[in-house]
C-alpha cells in the first residue's frame, strides 16, 4: 500500500503536483520558523554566557569585607550585593575593577576600568594580557568608530592609546561597543564603585541572581516561545488549508477503493503516505532555508545585541525532534482528516448539512477576558507569576477567536440573508449559514493576525505614551544630564564634586549647538523639592531640593523659569524626570531660594544639565568635555538615552511584534488564497449547474466574494475589538494604564491587510469561467 500511495501522490497529474507543492511549502515555512525559534533560544543562552565576565564586580563568595570599603551605589553599572554567583579559580593577585556604561549617538558603550596589583591578576577573556596605565583594548566595532569619529567627540574620554582588539569570546554581539582601560591601583582604588576582585566571573547571568549585566535568557526563551506560537498559529492554519485541497476528489477516490475491497487500515496508510511525502519534503526545504538564511536571522535583535551566526545552532536533540516530529504529526493529521472515509465507503455520497455551531463556542473567548480581568488590582509581584497570569489569558483569547469564529460567521450570514432580496447576497448568506465553519476557515489566519497586531500595537503605543518623552518638548530629549549626588538615609543630597570651573563652562558654551548649561547645587537651606518627583509621598518632606542660578536657568526655558527678581531657585534635583506621566505636574515657575550668587557658585554640584540642538556633534563634544572633567563619575546621558535604557525591553518587544506582523499577514494571505481556490475547485460542479440554469457569471463571482468577505469583515471587527480589550486589561492589571489610540500606521496596516485580502479573493474569481464550463456539469 505504501507503493500505491507513493504512485498516487507523485503521478496524480497537475492537481496532485500543485497540492503537494502547497503542502510542502506550508510545512517548510513552519519548520523554518520552528528551527529559528529553537536556535534563537540556544543563541540567547550562548550570548548570555559571554556577558558573564562583565559581572565580575559582583561580590564573590568568600571575599573579605575589606574589599567593599570603597564600594558605592552611584552609577557603578553593576550590582554589588553579598554572595554573587560562582566564578573561575582565583589567582593570587587581586585586581581593581569598575564596569560602567557610556554612550555615543544613542548606543551604549560598555566601559571596564581595571588595575592589576601584581603579575598574576586575572585577565578577562578576549584580550591576551591586562592593559597597563594609559592603555586600552577596544572591540572591533568600537575601534572602527574611534577611527571614523573626531577625537573630541569620543576618543578623548579614554585615557591613553589603543593597544589591541577585544576578541569575539568577550563580545555579546558582533556590533558590541566595549572598551577595557588600564589604570594604576592608586588611581582606581579611590573611584566610587570600584571593587577589588580575585577572579573573572564565569557564571551566566541567567544563573547568577546578583548579576545585572546580561539578559534574562529564561524570560527571553518564554517570550520567543510566545512569538513562535503567534507565528505557528497562522502556519498551522495554512497547512490545514493546504491539506484540504481537492479533499472531495480524494474522498471519492478512497471511497471507491473501499467499495472494491480496500480496508480502512489500507486507506489510512495511503492517506498517511501522501501527507508524509509532503511533510518530509517540507522538512528538507525548511532545514535548507534555516541554514541558508541563518546569517540574515542573526542580524535580528531579539536581545540587546544581534547574534553571531554561529550562535544560532541546533543541539543533537533539536534536529531529530523536528525532522521526525513534523512528518509524524502530518501523518496523524491526514488520518484524522479522512475519518469519514474510514467509517463507510459510502460516507462521501451521504453528506448532510452539518449541525450549526452553538453559542457556547464563545465560552473560551469570554474565559480569556475574565482571566485577564481577574488580575486587575491583584497582579502577581514576580516576573514568573506575571507570565503565568497573563499568557494563558492571551492564548485563550486567540484560541477563543478561532473557536467562536464559525458561530460569529453564522450570525452575520443569517442577518445578511434575512435583510436582502439580492440573489448573490441571498445565495452567499444561505451557503454560509449552512456551513459557517468552511467560510470562517478561509479567513481564520488573517483574523488571528489582526488580533495579535491590534493587541501588540495597543500595548506598545500606550507604554510609549505613558513613559516616553513628551512630543511637545523635543529639545528635552537631546538635553545631557549628569547626576553626581548621593542620597543619605535621612533623604539629604550630598556631593563632593566642585562646581564647574570657568574653563569648562567656556568650553561648553563654545561648542556649536550647546544652548545652555545648568548646574544643580547642594542645598544648605533645607528647602524641599517642589515636586518630590519619583519619591513616595511619605518621604517627600525629607527629600531636599537642588539650588540653581536663575541666570543659568534662563538659558534652558524648557525646564521652567524663576520668579521675577529672583537670583536663585529651588528645583527638583532630578530634572531628567521631566515629562513622565506619574507624579505631580511640573511648575512653570520654580520657587525662589534665599541665597546669594557668590555663595551658590561655591557649593558642590549634585547634577548638571546641558541643552543642545540635538546634533550628534554637539551632544558628543559636550559629553566628552564633561566626562574628561569628572573622570570618577559616570559620563552624562541624554534624556532620550535614559528613557531608552528604561524601555529597552519595550523596544525589543516592539521589534518582535514587527516580526510577527510582517510574517503573519503574508501567511494569512496565502492561507486565504489557497482556501478560496480549494473551495472553488470543490464546488465547480454546483456552480456549473447554476450557470447552465441561467445564473450569470457575475452573480456567481459576487457569491464567492461575499462568502469570504462576510466572515472576514464580521470576525475582523470582533478580533480588533478583542485585541484592544486584551491590551486594556493587561495594561490596567500590570501598570494601571489605559490603552491609548494607536498612530496612523496601525490603521494603514489594518486597512491594507483587509484590502489586500479582498484583492486575493478577487484574484481567484477568473477561475470560475474556466472551471464552470458545460463539460464539468456532465455526469460521469
CSV table of N, CA and C in Angstrom, one decimal, residues 238-297:
chain,number,residue,atom,x,y,z
A,238,UNK,N,-2.5,27.4,7.6
A,238,UNK,CA,-2.1,27.3,6.2
A,238,UNK,C,-1.9,25.8,5.9
A,239,UNK,N,-1.2,25.1,6.7
A,239,UNK,CA,-1.0,23.6,6.5
A,239,UNK,C,-2.4,22.9,6.4
A,240,UNK,N,-3.2,23.2,7.4
A,240,UNK,CA,-4.6,22.6,7.4
A,240,UNK,C,-5.4,22.9,6.1
A,241,UNK,N,-5.3,24.1,5.7
A,241,UNK,CA,-6.0,24.5,4.5
A,241,UNK,C,-5.4,23.8,3.3
A,242,UNK,N,-4.1,23.7,3.2
A,242,UNK,CA,-3.5,23.1,2.1
A,242,UNK,C,-3.8,21.6,2.0
A,243,UNK,N,-3.9,20.9,3.1
A,243,UNK,CA,-4.2,19.5,3.1
A,243,UNK,C,-5.7,19.3,2.7
A,244,UNK,N,-6.5,20.3,2.7
A,244,UNK,CA,-7.9,20.1,2.3
A,244,UNK,C,-8.0,20.4,0.8
A,245,UNK,N,-7.0,20.7,0.1
A,245,UNK,CA,-7.1,20.9,-1.4
A,245,UNK,C,-7.5,19.6,-2.0
A,246,UNK,N,-8.6,19.7,-2.9
A,246,UNK,CA,-9.1,18.5,-3.6
A,246,UNK,C,-9.5,17.5,-2.6
A,247,UNK,N,-10.0,17.9,-1.4
A,247,UNK,CA,-10.4,16.9,-0.4
A,247,UNK,C,-11.6,16.0,-0.9
A,248,UNK,N,-12.5,16.6,-1.5
A,248,UNK,CA,-13.7,15.9,-2.0
A,248,UNK,C,-13.2,14.8,-3.1
A,249,UNK,N,-12.3,15.2,-4.0
A,249,UNK,CA,-11.9,14.3,-5.0
A,249,UNK,C,-11.2,13.1,-4.4
A,250,UNK,N,-10.3,13.4,-3.4
A,250,UNK,CA,-9.6,12.3,-2.7
A,250,UNK,C,-10.6,11.4,-1.9
A,251,UNK,N,-11.5,12.0,-1.3
A,251,UNK,CA,-12.5,11.2,-0.5
A,251,UNK,C,-13.3,10.3,-1.5
A,252,UNK,N,-13.6,10.8,-2.6
A,252,UNK,CA,-14.3,9.9,-3.6
A,252,UNK,C,-13.4,8.8,-4.1
A,253,UNK,N,-12.1,9.1,-4.3
A,253,UNK,CA,-11.2,8.1,-4.7
A,253,UNK,C,-11.0,7.0,-3.6
A,254,UNK,N,-10.9,7.4,-2.4
A,254,UNK,CA,-10.7,6.5,-1.3
A,254,UNK,C,-12.0,5.7,-1.1
A,255,UNK,N,-13.2,6.3,-1.2
A,255,UNK,CA,-14.4,5.6,-1.1
A,255,UNK,C,-14.5,4.5,-2.2
A,256,UNK,N,-14.1,4.8,-3.4
A,256,UNK,CA,-14.1,3.8,-4.4
A,256,UNK,C,-13.2,2.7,-4.1
A,257,UNK,N,-12.1,2.9,-3.5
A,257,UNK,CA,-11.2,1.8,-3.1
A,257,UNK,C,-11.8,1.0,-2.0
A,258,UNK,N,-12.6,1.6,-1.1
A,258,UNK,CA,-13.3,0.8,-0.1
A,258,UNK,C,-14.3,-0.1,-0.8
A,259,UNK,N,-15.0,0.4,-1.8
A,259,UNK,CA,-16.0,-0.4,-2.5
A,259,UNK,C,-15.4,-1.6,-3.2
A,260,UNK,N,-14.2,-1.5,-3.6
A,260,UNK,CA,-13.6,-2.7,-4.3
A,260,UNK,C,-12.8,-3.6,-3.3
A,261,UNK,N,-12.9,-3.3,-2.0
A,261,UNK,CA,-12.3,-4.2,-1.1
A,261,UNK,C,-11.2,-3.7,-0.2
A,262,UNK,N,-10.8,-2.4,-0.3
A,262,UNK,CA,-9.7,-1.9,0.5
A,262,UNK,C,-10.2,-1.8,1.9
A,263,UNK,N,-9.4,-2.1,2.9
A,263,UNK,CA,-9.7,-2.0,4.3
A,263,UNK,C,-9.5,-0.6,4.8
A,264,UNK,N,-10.1,-0.2,5.9
A,264,UNK,CA,-9.8,1.1,6.5
A,264,UNK,C,-8.4,1.4,6.8
A,265,UNK,N,-7.7,0.3,7.2
A,265,UNK,CA,-6.3,0.4,7.5
A,265,UNK,C,-5.5,0.8,6.3
A,266,UNK,N,-5.8,0.1,5.2
A,266,UNK,CA,-5.1,0.4,3.9
A,266,UNK,C,-5.3,1.8,3.5
A,267,UNK,N,-6.6,2.2,3.6
A,267,UNK,CA,-6.9,3.6,3.2
A,267,UNK,C,-6.1,4.6,4.0
A,268,UNK,N,-6.0,4.3,5.3
A,268,UNK,CA,-5.3,5.2,6.2
A,268,UNK,C,-3.8,5.2,5.9
A,269,UNK,N,-3.2,4.1,5.4
A,269,UNK,CA,-1.8,4.1,5.0
A,269,UNK,C,-1.6,4.9,3.8
A,270,UNK,N,-2.5,4.8,2.8
A,270,UNK,CA,-2.4,5.6,1.6
A,270,UNK,C,-2.5,7.1,1.9
A,271,UNK,N,-3.4,7.5,2.7
A,271,UNK,CA,-3.6,8.9,3.1
A,271,UNK,C,-2.4,9.4,3.8
A,272,UNK,N,-1.8,8.6,4.7
A,272,UNK,CA,-0.7,9.0,5.5
A,272,UNK,C,0.6,9.1,4.6
A,273,UNK,N,0.7,8.2,3.6
A,273,UNK,CA,1.8,8.3,2.7
A,273,UNK,C,1.8,9.6,2.0
A,274,UNK,N,0.7,10.1,1.5
A,274,UNK,CA,0.6,11.3,0.7
A,274,UNK,C,1.0,12.5,1.6
A,275,UNK,N,0.5,12.6,2.8
A,275,UNK,CA,0.9,13.7,3.7
A,275,UNK,C,2.3,13.6,4.2
A,276,UNK,N,2.8,12.4,4.4
A,276,UNK,CA,4.1,12.2,4.9
A,276,UNK,C,5.2,12.6,3.8
A,277,UNK,N,4.9,12.3,2.5
A,277,UNK,CA,5.8,12.7,1.5
A,277,UNK,C,5.9,14.2,1.4
A,278,UNK,N,4.8,14.9,1.5
A,278,UNK,CA,4.8,16.4,1.5
A,278,UNK,C,5.5,16.9,2.8
A,279,UNK,N,5.3,16.2,3.9
A,279,UNK,CA,5.9,16.7,5.1
A,279,UNK,C,7.4,16.5,5.1
A,280,UNK,N,7.9,15.3,4.6
A,280,UNK,CA,9.3,15.1,4.5
A,280,UNK,C,10.0,16.1,3.6
A,281,UNK,N,9.4,16.3,2.4
A,281,UNK,CA,9.9,17.3,1.5
A,281,UNK,C,9.9,18.7,2.2
A,282,UNK,N,8.9,19.0,2.9
A,282,UNK,CA,8.8,20.3,3.6
A,282,UNK,C,9.9,20.4,4.7
A,283,UNK,N,10.1,19.4,5.4
A,283,UNK,CA,11.2,19.4,6.4
A,283,UNK,C,12.5,19.6,5.8
A,284,UNK,N,12.8,19.0,4.7
A,284,UNK,CA,14.1,19.1,4.0
A,284,UNK,C,14.3,20.6,3.5
A,285,UNK,N,13.2,21.1,2.9
A,285,UNK,CA,13.3,22.5,2.4
A,285,UNK,C,13.4,23.5,3.6
A,286,UNK,N,12.7,23.2,4.7
A,286,UNK,CA,12.8,24.0,5.9
A,286,UNK,C,14.2,24.1,6.5
A,287,UNK,N,14.8,22.9,6.6
A,287,UNK,CA,16.2,22.9,7.1
A,287,UNK,C,17.1,23.7,6.1
A,288,UNK,N,16.9,23.5,4.8
A,288,UNK,CA,17.7,24.3,3.9
A,288,UNK,C,17.6,25.8,4.0
A,289,UNK,N,16.3,26.2,4.2
A,289,UNK,CA,16.1,27.6,4.4
A,289,UNK,C,16.7,28.1,5.7
A,290,UNK,N,16.7,27.3,6.7
A,290,UNK,CA,17.3,27.7,8.0
A,290,UNK,C,18.8,28.0,7.8
A,291,UNK,N,19.5,27.0,7.2
A,291,UNK,CA,20.9,27.2,7.1
A,291,UNK,C,21.3,28.3,6.1
A,292,UNK,N,20.4,28.5,5.0
A,292,UNK,CA,20.7,29.5,4.0
A,292,UNK,C,20.5,30.9,4.6
A,293,UNK,N,19.4,31.1,5.4
A,293,UNK,CA,19.1,32.4,5.9
A,293,UNK,C,19.6,32.7,7.3
A,294,UNK,N,20.3,31.8,7.9
A,294,UNK,CA,20.8,32.0,9.2
A,294,UNK,C,21.6,33.2,9.4
A,295,UNK,N,22.5,33.6,8.5
A,295,UNK,CA,23.2,34.9,8.7
A,295,UNK,C,22.2,36.1,8.7
A,296,UNK,N,21.2,36.0,7.9
A,296,UNK,CA,20.2,37.1,7.9
A,296,UNK,C,19.4,37.2,9.2
A,297,UNK,N,19.0,36.0,9.7
A,297,UNK,CA,18.2,35.9,11.0
A,297,UNK,C,19.1,36.4,12.2
